[in-house]
Amino acid sequence: MSLRFHNTLTQQTQEFQPLEGNLVRMYTCGPTVYDYAHIGNFRTFVFYDILRRWLRLSGYKLDHVMNITDVDDKIIRNATKLGQSLKEYTDTYTKAFLDDCATLRLERPERLARATEHIPQMAAAIKQLEDDGFTYRSDGSIYFRIAKFPEYGKLSHNDFSGIVAGARVDVDEYDKNDARDFALWKAPKPGEFNWDTEIGVGRPGWHIECSVMAVQYLGATLDLHAGGVDLVFPHHENEIAQSEALTGKQFARYWVHSEFLLVDGQKMSKSLGNFYTLRDLFAKGFTPESLRYLLASVPYRKGLNFTFDGLTSSKTAIERLRTFKHRIDSAKLAPGTNDTVAGQAAAAIHQFREAMDDDLNTAEALGAVFEFLREANTSLDAGGFLEGNRAGAQELMNRFEAVFEVLVPAEQAGALPPEEIETLIAARTAAKKGRDFAKADAIRNELLEKGVILEDTKEGVRWKRK
RNA sequence: GGCGCGGUAGCCAAGUGGUAAGGCAAGGGUCUGCAAAACCCUUAUUCGUGGGUUCGAUUCCCACCCGCGCCUCCA
């Protein structure tokens, strides 16, 4: 079967088909750079990465835009407190975010779009919405009047027809006519960061940046729009209202949303002390690959309960995969092809693709890989795995790695150089040959203390980092 | 209260109208100078609870319970 996604808009899992040939125009909601991103954020960003990779591996060409929100209340507050310019402040966290993404091996979208670099375009869009009668001004701010957009609520499947117009609800420190109306443009406040534009002085509301940047770079209708579930309402609902009011066309055809990450069964929060950034985890000795694997291994539409036990078991699982990869790459095999093994490899490759096609079912895809891993190891132990079976096994592992990318260990600072390791291994092998096992074990322990694990295999000594 | 997601072994988790993938952990074994790695065996008569449909339901329907998210710019 072909690629399917669960579309929030239709609440159904639908076959994915881009509007134009094999080009996928996609937009994903990126970070607000007011602090270091936490592992909950990265659950979603890893999901974007898996989504990108699988689309590419399915033969699609991507045009993917992700926003960097570099102006909002928190940013303004924090930057002001530090006496920094907006740019100075957000550059710090933008860089940290991009570094973290690289560490987690997340593919870069074709374009990153910063909100503050699109202020004139946002003003122009708001101007057009004003001209078309979708807005009103109140206390210097400009609001979108949802009463003018009857389809409001179609994404979150809420019925807003009962909202009483004229009710004044004090939300967000601004006055609105209708509880659900939202700010397109916020009135200037003294001492804050403001922009002087064709619609006046002030700063943009949160939602307008995504509508404007998406349409500017990708056109009126996107194939795919992704984000965390918490963005369904109001953010994405508002994006739809603005965008479709502007263009008169459907904004996005497939909406995909990732579920939340919990920590020890609870929402992550600083007050509970269960709030983690990547830096926190690496400081505890966990590797980027372990986190990447853990975040990727639970299908994106399922809540993910993060635990340190989970991280540890991910590490172990990765080790097993690495050992297997090494084995099929380096094993000395007898000539010929074992049809049974060949069939198992083909079945695994098939099942892997089927699972991923089914709304990115990474858990099932992993199941296919591990099942073959066990079958192949059994054959390898028994000598039934032949030279002609190598390519099929490698093909499966390559496909696995193309999606999950955890097999190559990250470079670790201060690690023992490979030359020194090889020297020690040679000394140990010599000691073993002389039946001096005490010395051999001493060398092995010395290496272990320096984070290097030895394995004596039929093909010789293999080492790996702890 | 409204909308949405979910409740499967110690933990993570897939899945189907026909009788429960996979990973981790644990115990036993094979191999090894000892390890490590790898493999084998063992660990859910049962899939939140109660009804219903059916020859048969974990899978479909109804009700209920529990967890989580959104409904105040939080991925």
Coordinates of C-alpha atoms (C1' of nucleotides) in Angstrom, one line a residue:
Chain A
M1 CA 0.0 0.0 0.0
S2 CA 1.0 3.5 -0.5
L3 CA 2.0 6.2 2.0
R4 CA -0.8 7.3 4.4
F5 CA -1.1 9.9 7.1
H6 CA -3.6 10.6 9.8
N7 CA -5.1 14.0 8.8
T8 CA -6.3 16.0 11.7
L9 CA -8.6 18.0 9.3
T10 CA -10.6 14.9 8.3
Q11 CA -9.8 12.8 11.3
Q12 CA -9.0 10.0 9.0
T13 CA -5.9 8.2 7.8
Q14 CA -5.6 9.1 4.2
E15 CA -3.4 8.2 1.3
F16 CA -0.9 11.0 0.7
Q17 CA -0.7 12.6 -2.7
P18 CA 0.9 15.9 -3.2
L19 CA -0.8 18.5 -5.4
E20 CA 2.0 18.7 -8.0
G21 CA 3.9 15.6 -9.1
N22 CA 6.4 14.4 -6.6
L23 CA 7.0 17.8 -5.0
V24 CA 5.9 18.1 -1.4
R25 CA 5.4 21.6 -0.1
M26 CA 5.5 21.4 3.7
Y27 CA 5.5 23.7 6.6
T28 CA 6.3 22.8 10.2
C29 CA 6.0 25.0 13.3
G30 CA 9.4 25.6 14.7
P31 CA 10.7 26.8 18.0
T32 CA 10.1 30.0 19.9
V33 CA 13.7 30.9 20.8
Y34 CA 13.3 32.2 24.3
D35 CA 15.2 29.5 26.0
Y36 CA 16.9 26.1 25.3
A37 CA 14.5 23.7 23.7
H38 CA 13.6 20.8 25.9
I39 CA 13.1 17.1 25.1
G40 CA 9.4 17.5 24.6
N41 CA 10.1 20.0 21.9
F42 CA 12.5 17.6 20.3
R43 CA 9.9 14.8 20.3
T44 CA 8.1 16.9 17.7
F45 CA 11.3 17.9 15.9
V46 CA 12.4 14.3 15.6
F47 CA 9.0 13.6 14.3
Y48 CA 9.5 16.2 11.6
D49 CA 12.8 14.6 10.8
I50 CA 11.4 11.1 10.4
L51 CA 8.6 12.6 8.3
R52 CA 11.1 14.3 6.0
R53 CA 13.3 11.3 5.7
W54 CA 10.4 9.0 4.9
L55 CA 9.0 11.3 2.3
R56 CA 12.4 11.6 0.6
L57 CA 12.9 7.8 0.7
S58 CA 9.5 7.4 -0.8
G59 CA 10.8 9.4 -3.8
Y60 CA 9.4 12.8 -3.0
K61 CA 11.3 16.1 -3.4
L62 CA 10.8 18.4 -0.5
D63 CA 10.3 22.1 -0.2
H64 CA 10.1 22.4 3.6
V65 CA 9.8 25.6 5.5
M66 CA 10.1 25.9 9.3
N67 CA 9.7 29.1 11.2
I68 CA 11.8 30.4 14.0
T69 CA 9.7 32.6 16.2
D70 CA 12.0 35.3 17.4
V71 CA 9.5 37.8 18.8
D72 CA 6.9 37.1 21.5
D73 CA 6.1 38.2 25.0
K74 CA 8.6 35.9 26.7
I75 CA 11.4 36.9 24.4
I76 CA 10.7 40.6 24.9
R77 CA 10.5 40.2 28.7
N78 CA 13.8 38.2 28.9
A79 CA 15.7 40.3 26.5
T80 CA 14.6 43.5 28.3
K81 CA 15.6 42.0 31.6
L82 CA 19.1 41.3 30.3
G83 CA 19.3 44.7 28.5
Q84 CA 19.9 42.9 25.2
S85 CA 18.5 43.7 21.8
L86 CA 15.9 41.3 20.5
K87 CA 18.4 39.9 17.9
E88 CA 21.2 39.6 20.4
Y89 CA 18.9 37.6 22.7
T90 CA 17.3 35.4 20.1
D91 CA 20.5 34.7 18.2
T92 CA 21.8 32.9 21.3
Y93 CA 18.9 30.5 21.5
T94 CA 18.6 30.1 17.7
K95 CA 22.1 29.0 17.5
A96 CA 21.6 26.6 20.5
F97 CA 18.5 25.2 18.8
L98 CA 20.3 24.6 15.5
D99 CA 23.3 23.0 17.4
D100 CA 20.9 20.7 19.2
C101 CA 19.2 19.7 16.0
A102 CA 22.5 18.9 14.4
T103 CA 23.4 16.8 17.5
L104 CA 20.2 14.9 17.1
R105 CA 21.0 14.5 13.4
L106 CA 17.8 16.3 12.3
E107 CA 17.8 17.2 8.7
R108 CA 17.6 20.9 8.0
P109 CA 14.5 22.1 6.3
E110 CA 15.1 23.6 2.9
R111 CA 14.4 27.0 4.5
L112 CA 14.3 28.4 8.0
A113 CA 12.2 31.6 8.2
R114 CA 12.5 34.1 11.0
A115 CA 9.5 36.1 12.0
T116 CA 11.3 39.3 12.5
E117 CA 12.6 39.1 8.9
H118 CA 9.1 39.2 7.5
I119 CA 7.5 42.1 9.3
P120 CA 6.7 44.1 6.2
Q121 CA 5.1 41.1 4.6
M122 CA 3.0 40.5 7.7
A123 CA 1.9 44.1 7.7
A124 CA 0.9 43.9 4.1
A125 CA -1.1 40.7 4.8
I126 CA -2.9 42.4 7.7
K127 CA -3.6 45.4 5.5
Q128 CA -5.2 43.2 3.0
L129 CA -7.3 41.5 5.7
E130 CA -8.4 44.9 6.9
D131 CA -9.3 45.9 3.4
D132 CA -11.3 42.8 3.0
G133 CA -13.2 43.4 6.2
F134 CA -11.9 40.5 8.3
T135 CA -10.5 42.7 11.1
Y136 CA -11.2 45.4 13.6
R137 CA -9.1 47.7 15.7
S138 CA -9.3 48.0 19.4
D139 CA -7.0 50.0 21.7
G140 CA -4.4 50.2 18.9
S141 CA -4.4 46.4 18.2
I142 CA -5.8 44.7 15.2
Y143 CA -7.9 41.6 15.6
F144 CA -9.2 38.9 13.3
R145 CA -12.9 38.7 13.5
I146 CA -13.7 35.0 13.5
A147 CA -17.4 35.7 12.9
K148 CA -16.3 36.6 9.3
F149 CA -14.9 33.1 8.8
P150 CA -17.7 30.6 9.1
E151 CA -15.4 27.6 8.8
Y152 CA -13.6 28.6 12.0
G153 CA -13.2 25.4 14.1
K154 CA -12.9 22.9 11.2
L155 CA -9.4 21.7 12.2
S156 CA -10.0 21.4 16.0
H157 CA -13.6 20.2 15.4
N158 CA -15.0 22.7 17.7
D159 CA -18.3 24.5 17.1
F160 CA -17.9 28.2 17.8
S161 CA -21.2 29.4 16.4
G162 CA -22.5 29.9 20.0
I163 CA -19.9 32.5 20.9
V164 CA -21.5 35.7 21.9
A165 CA -20.2 38.7 20.0
G166 CA -19.6 41.8 22.0
A167 CA -18.5 40.0 25.2
R168 CA -15.4 41.6 26.5
V169 CA -13.0 39.1 27.9
D170 CA -9.8 40.3 29.3
V171 CA -7.3 37.9 27.8
D172 CA -3.7 38.7 27.0
E173 CA -4.0 42.1 28.4
Y174 CA -5.9 43.4 25.4
D175 CA -9.5 44.0 24.8
K176 CA -11.3 42.0 22.2
N177 CA -14.9 42.0 20.9
D178 CA -15.3 38.3 20.9
A179 CA -13.6 35.8 23.1
R180 CA -12.2 33.8 20.2
D181 CA -10.9 36.7 18.2
F182 CA -7.2 36.8 18.1
A183 CA -4.6 39.5 17.6
L184 CA -3.0 40.0 14.2
W185 CA -1.1 43.0 15.3
K186 CA -0.4 44.2 18.8
A187 CA -0.4 47.8 19.9
P188 CA 2.9 49.2 20.8
K189 CA 4.0 49.4 24.4
P190 CA 6.4 52.0 25.6
G191 CA 9.9 50.7 26.0
E192 CA 9.2 47.5 24.1
F193 CA 10.3 46.4 20.7
N194 CA 8.1 47.8 18.0
W195 CA 8.0 48.1 14.2
D196 CA 6.8 51.0 12.2
T197 CA 4.8 49.7 9.2
E198 CA 2.1 50.6 6.8
I199 CA -0.6 49.5 9.3
G200 CA 1.0 51.5 12.1
V201 CA 3.4 51.0 14.9
G202 CA 3.4 47.7 16.9
R203 CA 4.4 44.1 16.6
P204 CA 2.9 41.0 15.0
G205 CA 0.6 38.5 16.8
W206 CA 1.9 35.0 17.0
H207 CA -0.2 33.3 14.3
I208 CA 0.3 35.7 11.4
E209 CA 4.0 34.8 10.8
C210 CA 3.2 31.2 9.9
S211 CA 0.5 32.1 7.4
V212 CA 2.6 34.8 5.8
M213 CA 5.8 32.9 5.5
A214 CA 4.2 29.7 4.4
V215 CA 2.3 31.4 1.6
Q216 CA 5.2 33.5 0.6
Y217 CA 7.6 30.5 0.1
L218 CA 5.3 27.7 -0.6
G219 CA 2.2 29.2 -2.3
A220 CA -1.4 29.4 -1.2
T221 CA -1.9 25.7 -0.7
L222 CA 0.5 23.5 1.2
D223 CA 0.6 19.8 0.9
L224 CA 1.5 19.1 4.5
H225 CA 1.5 21.1 7.7
A226 CA 2.8 19.7 10.9
G227 CA 3.1 20.6 14.5
G228 CA 2.5 19.4 18.1
V229 CA -1.1 18.6 19.1
D230 CA -1.2 21.6 21.4
L231 CA -1.0 23.8 18.4
V232 CA -4.2 22.5 16.8
F233 CA -6.1 25.1 18.7
P234 CA -5.7 28.0 18.6
H235 CA -2.6 28.3 16.5
H236 CA -3.3 26.2 13.5
E237 CA -7.0 27.1 13.6
N238 CA -6.0 30.7 13.4
E239 CA -3.5 30.1 10.7
I240 CA -6.2 28.5 8.6
A241 CA -8.6 31.5 9.2
Q242 CA -6.0 34.1 8.2
S243 CA -4.5 32.2 5.3
E244 CA -7.8 31.2 3.7
A245 CA -9.3 34.7 4.3
L246 CA -6.2 36.0 2.5
T247 CA -6.0 33.6 -0.4
G248 CA -9.5 32.2 -0.7
K249 CA -7.9 28.8 -1.1
Q250 CA -7.4 25.8 1.1
F251 CA -4.4 26.4 3.3
A252 CA -3.1 23.0 3.9
R253 CA -4.3 19.6 2.6
Y254 CA -2.8 17.3 5.2
W255 CA -2.4 18.3 8.8
V256 CA -0.3 16.0 11.0
H257 CA 0.2 16.5 14.7
S258 CA 2.5 14.8 17.1
E259 CA 1.4 13.8 20.6
F260 CA 2.9 15.0 23.8
L261 CA 5.9 13.7 25.7
L262 CA 5.4 13.1 29.4
V263 CA 8.2 12.6 31.9
D264 CA 7.5 9.8 34.4
G265 CA 3.9 10.0 33.5
Q266 CA 3.6 13.7 34.2
K267 CA 3.8 16.9 32.2
M268 CA 7.3 18.2 32.2
S269 CA 7.6 21.4 34.2
K270 CA 10.4 23.2 35.9
S271 CA 8.6 23.2 39.2
L272 CA 8.3 19.4 39.2
G273 CA 12.0 19.1 38.5
N274 CA 11.4 16.8 35.5
F275 CA 12.3 19.4 32.9
Y276 CA 15.2 18.4 30.6
T277 CA 17.1 19.9 27.8
L278 CA 19.6 18.0 25.7
R279 CA 22.4 19.5 27.7
D280 CA 20.9 18.0 30.9
L281 CA 20.8 14.5 29.4
F282 CA 24.3 14.6 27.9
A283 CA 25.6 15.9 31.2
K284 CA 24.2 12.7 32.8
G285 CA 26.2 10.6 30.2
F286 CA 23.4 9.8 27.8
T287 CA 24.2 9.9 24.1
P288 CA 22.3 11.8 21.4
E289 CA 21.7 8.6 19.6
S290 CA 19.9 7.1 22.6
L291 CA 17.6 10.0 22.8
R292 CA 17.0 10.1 19.0
Y293 CA 16.2 6.4 19.1
L294 CA 13.8 6.7 22.0
L295 CA 12.0 9.7 20.5
A296 CA 11.7 8.0 17.1
S297 CA 10.8 4.6 18.3
V298 CA 7.3 5.5 19.6
P299 CA 4.9 6.4 16.8
Y300 CA 4.3 10.1 16.7
R301 CA 0.6 10.0 17.4
K302 CA 1.1 8.1 20.6
G303 CA 1.9 9.9 23.9
L304 CA 5.5 9.1 24.8
N305 CA 6.4 8.6 28.4
F306 CA 10.1 9.6 28.8
T307 CA 12.1 7.8 31.5
F308 CA 15.8 7.3 32.1
D309 CA 15.1 3.5 32.0
G310 CA 13.8 4.1 28.5
L311 CA 16.9 6.0 27.5
T312 CA 19.1 3.2 28.9
S313 CA 17.2 0.5 27.0
S314 CA 17.5 2.5 23.8
K315 CA 21.2 2.5 24.3
T316 CA 21.2 -1.3 24.7
A317 CA 19.0 -1.7 21.6
I318 CA 21.3 0.5 19.5
E319 CA 24.3 -1.5 20.7
R320 CA 22.7 -4.7 19.4
L321 CA 22.0 -3.1 16.1
R322 CA 25.5 -1.8 15.8
T323 CA 27.0 -5.2 16.6
F324 CA 24.8 -6.8 14.0
K325 CA 25.7 -4.2 11.4
H326 CA 29.4 -4.8 12.1
R327 CA 28.9 -8.6 11.9
I328 CA 27.2 -8.6 8.5
D329 CA 29.8 -6.2 7.1
S330 CA 32.8 -8.0 8.3
A331 CA 31.9 -11.7 8.7
K332 CA 33.7 -14.2 6.5
L333 CA 31.0 -16.0 4.6
A334 CA 30.9 -19.1 2.5
P335 CA 30.0 -18.7 -1.1
G336 CA 26.5 -19.2 -2.3
T337 CA 23.1 -17.9 -1.3
N338 CA 20.7 -19.3 1.2
D339 CA 17.2 -18.8 -0.1
T340 CA 15.6 -19.0 3.3
V341 CA 17.7 -16.1 4.6
A342 CA 17.2 -14.2 1.3
G343 CA 13.5 -14.6 1.8
Q344 CA 13.7 -13.4 5.4
A345 CA 15.6 -10.3 4.3
A346 CA 13.2 -9.5 1.6
A347 CA 10.3 -9.9 3.9
A348 CA 11.8 -7.6 6.5
I349 CA 12.5 -4.9 3.9
H350 CA 9.0 -5.2 2.8
Q351 CA 7.5 -5.1 6.3
F352 CA 9.7 -2.1 7.2
R353 CA 8.3 -0.1 4.2
E354 CA 4.8 -1.1 4.9
A355 CA 5.0 0.0 8.5
M356 CA 6.5 3.3 7.7
D357 CA 3.9 3.9 4.9
D358 CA 1.2 3.3 7.5
D359 CA 1.3 6.7 9.1
L360 CA 5.0 6.3 10.1
N361 CA 4.6 3.3 12.3
T362 CA 8.2 3.3 13.5
A363 CA 7.5 0.7 16.3
E364 CA 6.4 -1.8 13.8
A365 CA 9.3 -0.9 11.4
L366 CA 11.7 -1.6 14.2
G367 CA 10.0 -4.9 14.9
A368 CA 10.7 -6.0 11.4
V369 CA 14.4 -5.1 11.7
F370 CA 14.9 -6.9 15.0
E371 CA 13.1 -10.0 13.8
F372 CA 15.4 -10.3 10.9
L373 CA 18.4 -9.5 13.1
R374 CA 17.6 -12.5 15.2
E375 CA 17.0 -14.8 12.3
A376 CA 20.2 -13.7 10.6
N377 CA 22.2 -14.1 13.8
T378 CA 20.9 -17.6 14.1
S379 CA 21.9 -18.3 10.5
L380 CA 25.3 -16.7 11.1
D381 CA 25.9 -18.8 14.1
A382 CA 24.9 -22.0 12.2
G383 CA 26.9 -21.1 9.1
G384 CA 23.8 -20.9 7.0
F385 CA 24.3 -17.3 6.2
L386 CA 26.2 -17.1 2.9
E387 CA 28.0 -14.5 0.9
G388 CA 25.0 -14.0 -1.3
N389 CA 22.9 -13.0 1.7
R390 CA 25.2 -10.2 2.7
A391 CA 23.7 -7.6 0.4
G392 CA 20.1 -8.2 1.5
A393 CA 21.0 -7.8 5.1
Q394 CA 23.0 -4.7 4.4
E395 CA 20.1 -3.3 2.4
L396 CA 17.7 -3.7 5.3
M397 CA 20.2 -2.0 7.7
N398 CA 20.8 0.8 5.2
R399 CA 17.1 1.5 5.1
F400 CA 16.9 1.4 8.8
E401 CA 19.8 3.8 9.1
A402 CA 18.4 6.1 6.5
V403 CA 15.4 6.7 8.8
F404 CA 16.7 6.2 12.3
E405 CA 20.4 7.2 11.9
V406 CA 21.8 5.9 15.2
L407 CA 24.4 3.4 14.1
V408 CA 27.4 5.7 13.9
P409 CA 28.4 6.8 17.4
A410 CA 28.8 10.4 18.0
E411 CA 32.4 11.7 18.6
Q412 CA 33.0 12.1 22.3
A413 CA 35.4 14.7 23.6
G414 CA 38.4 13.3 25.5
A415 CA 38.0 9.8 24.2
L416 CA 41.0 7.5 23.8
P417 CA 42.4 7.7 20.2
P418 CA 41.9 4.6 18.1
E419 CA 45.7 4.2 17.6
E420 CA 46.3 3.9 21.4
I421 CA 43.4 1.4 21.6
E422 CA 44.9 -0.7 18.9
T423 CA 48.3 -0.7 20.6
L424 CA 46.8 -1.9 23.9
I425 CA 44.8 -4.5 22.0
A426 CA 48.0 -5.8 20.4
A427 CA 49.7 -6.0 23.8
R428 CA 46.7 -7.9 25.2
T429 CA 46.6 -10.4 22.3
A430 CA 50.3 -11.1 22.8
A431 CA 49.7 -11.7 26.5
K432 CA 46.9 -14.0 25.7
K433 CA 49.1 -15.9 23.3
G434 CA 51.6 -16.4 26.2
R435 CA 48.7 -17.6 28.4
D436 CA 49.3 -14.6 30.7
F437 CA 45.6 -14.1 31.3
A438 CA 46.2 -11.9 34.3
K439 CA 48.0 -9.3 32.1
A440 CA 45.5 -9.7 29.3
D441 CA 42.6 -9.0 31.7
A442 CA 44.4 -6.1 33.2
I443 CA 44.7 -4.5 29.8
R444 CA 41.1 -5.2 29.1
N445 CA 40.1 -3.6 32.4
E446 CA 42.3 -0.6 31.7
L447 CA 40.5 -0.1 28.4
L448 CA 37.1 -0.6 30.0
E449 CA 37.9 2.2 32.5
K450 CA 38.7 4.4 29.6
G451 CA 35.3 3.6 28.1
V452 CA 36.4 1.0 25.6
I453 CA 34.8 -2.5 25.5
L454 CA 36.5 -5.4 23.9
E455 CA 35.0 -8.4 22.2
D456 CA 36.9 -11.5 21.1
T457 CA 35.2 -12.7 17.9
K458 CA 36.1 -15.3 15.3
E459 CA 37.3 -12.4 13.1
G460 CA 39.6 -11.1 15.8
V461 CA 39.2 -8.5 18.5
R462 CA 36.6 -5.9 18.1
W463 CA 36.4 -2.8 20.2
K464 CA 33.6 -0.3 20.8
R465 CA 33.0 2.7 23.0
K466 CA 30.9 2.3 26.1
Chain B
rG1 C1' -18.5 20.9 30.6
rG2 C1' -16.9 20.8 25.0
rC3 C1' -13.2 18.7 21.5
rG4 C1' -9.2 15.3 20.8
rC5 C1' -5.6 11.2 22.1
rG6 C1' -4.8 6.9 24.9
rG7 C1' -5.4 2.6 28.6
rU8 C1' -2.0 -4.6 25.8
rA9 C1' 3.3 -8.6 30.2
rG10 C1' 8.1 -5.6 35.4
rC11 C1' 9.0 -1.2 31.8
rC12 C1' 8.5 0.6 26.4
rA13 C1' 5.3 -1.0 22.6
rA14 C1' 2.9 -3.4 17.5
rG15 C1' -1.4 -5.5 16.0
rU16 C1' -5.8 -8.1 14.0
rG17 C1' -13.1 -10.3 13.8
rG18 C1' -10.4 -16.5 14.6
rU19 C1' -7.5 -16.8 19.3
rA20 C1' -1.3 -11.7 21.4
rA21 C1' 5.0 -8.6 16.8
rG22 C1' 9.3 -6.4 18.6
rG23 C1' 12.7 -3.9 22.3
rC24 C1' 14.5 -3.5 27.4
rA25 C1' 14.8 -6.0 32.1
rA26 C1' 14.9 -10.9 34.8
rG27 C1' 16.0 -16.4 35.3
rG28 C1' 18.3 -20.9 33.0
rG29 C1' 21.5 -22.9 29.1
rU30 C1' 25.2 -23.1 24.7
rC31 C1' 29.8 -20.7 23.4
rU32 C1' 34.5 -18.5 25.9
rG33 C1' 40.9 -19.1 29.6
rC34 C1' 37.3 -15.6 32.0
rA35 C1' 34.4 -12.1 29.9
rA36 C1' 31.9 -9.7 25.9
rA37 C1' 29.0 -10.6 21.7
rA38 C1' 25.6 -14.0 19.7
rC39 C1' 22.0 -17.9 19.9
rC40 C1' 18.3 -21.2 22.5
rC41 C1' 14.6 -21.8 26.5
rU42 C1' 11.3 -19.4 30.2
rU43 C1' 8.1 -14.7 31.6
rA44 C1' 0.2 -11.9 29.1
rU45 C1' -5.3 -18.5 28.7
rU46 C1' -4.9 -12.4 28.2
rC47 C1' -5.3 -7.0 25.9
rG48 C1' -9.0 -0.6 31.8
rU49 C1' -14.3 -2.3 33.6
rG50 C1' -19.4 -4.0 32.6
rG51 C1' -22.8 -5.2 28.9
rG52 C1' -24.2 -6.2 23.6
rU53 C1' -23.5 -8.1 18.3
rU54 C1' -21.1 -12.7 16.5
rC55 C1' -19.9 -19.6 15.7
rG56 C1' -15.9 -16.6 17.7
rA57 C1' -13.8 -9.8 20.1
rU58 C1' -8.2 -7.5 22.5
rU59 C1' -10.0 -6.0 17.6
rC60 C1' -17.2 -3.8 16.1
rC61 C1' -21.3 -1.2 19.2
rC62 C1' -23.0 1.0 24.0
rA63 C1' -22.1 2.6 28.9
rC64 C1' -18.7 3.5 32.6
rC65 C1' -13.7 4.2 35.0
rC66 C1' -8.7 6.1 34.6
rG67 C1' -4.5 9.0 32.3
rC68 C1' -3.0 12.9 29.0
rG69 C1' -3.7 17.3 25.8
rC70 C1' -6.3 21.6 24.0
rC71 C1' -10.4 24.9 25.2
rU72 C1' -5.7 31.9 28.4
rC73 C1' 0.3 32.9 22.2
rC74 C1' 2.7 25.5 25.6
rA75 C1' 6.0 20.9 20.7

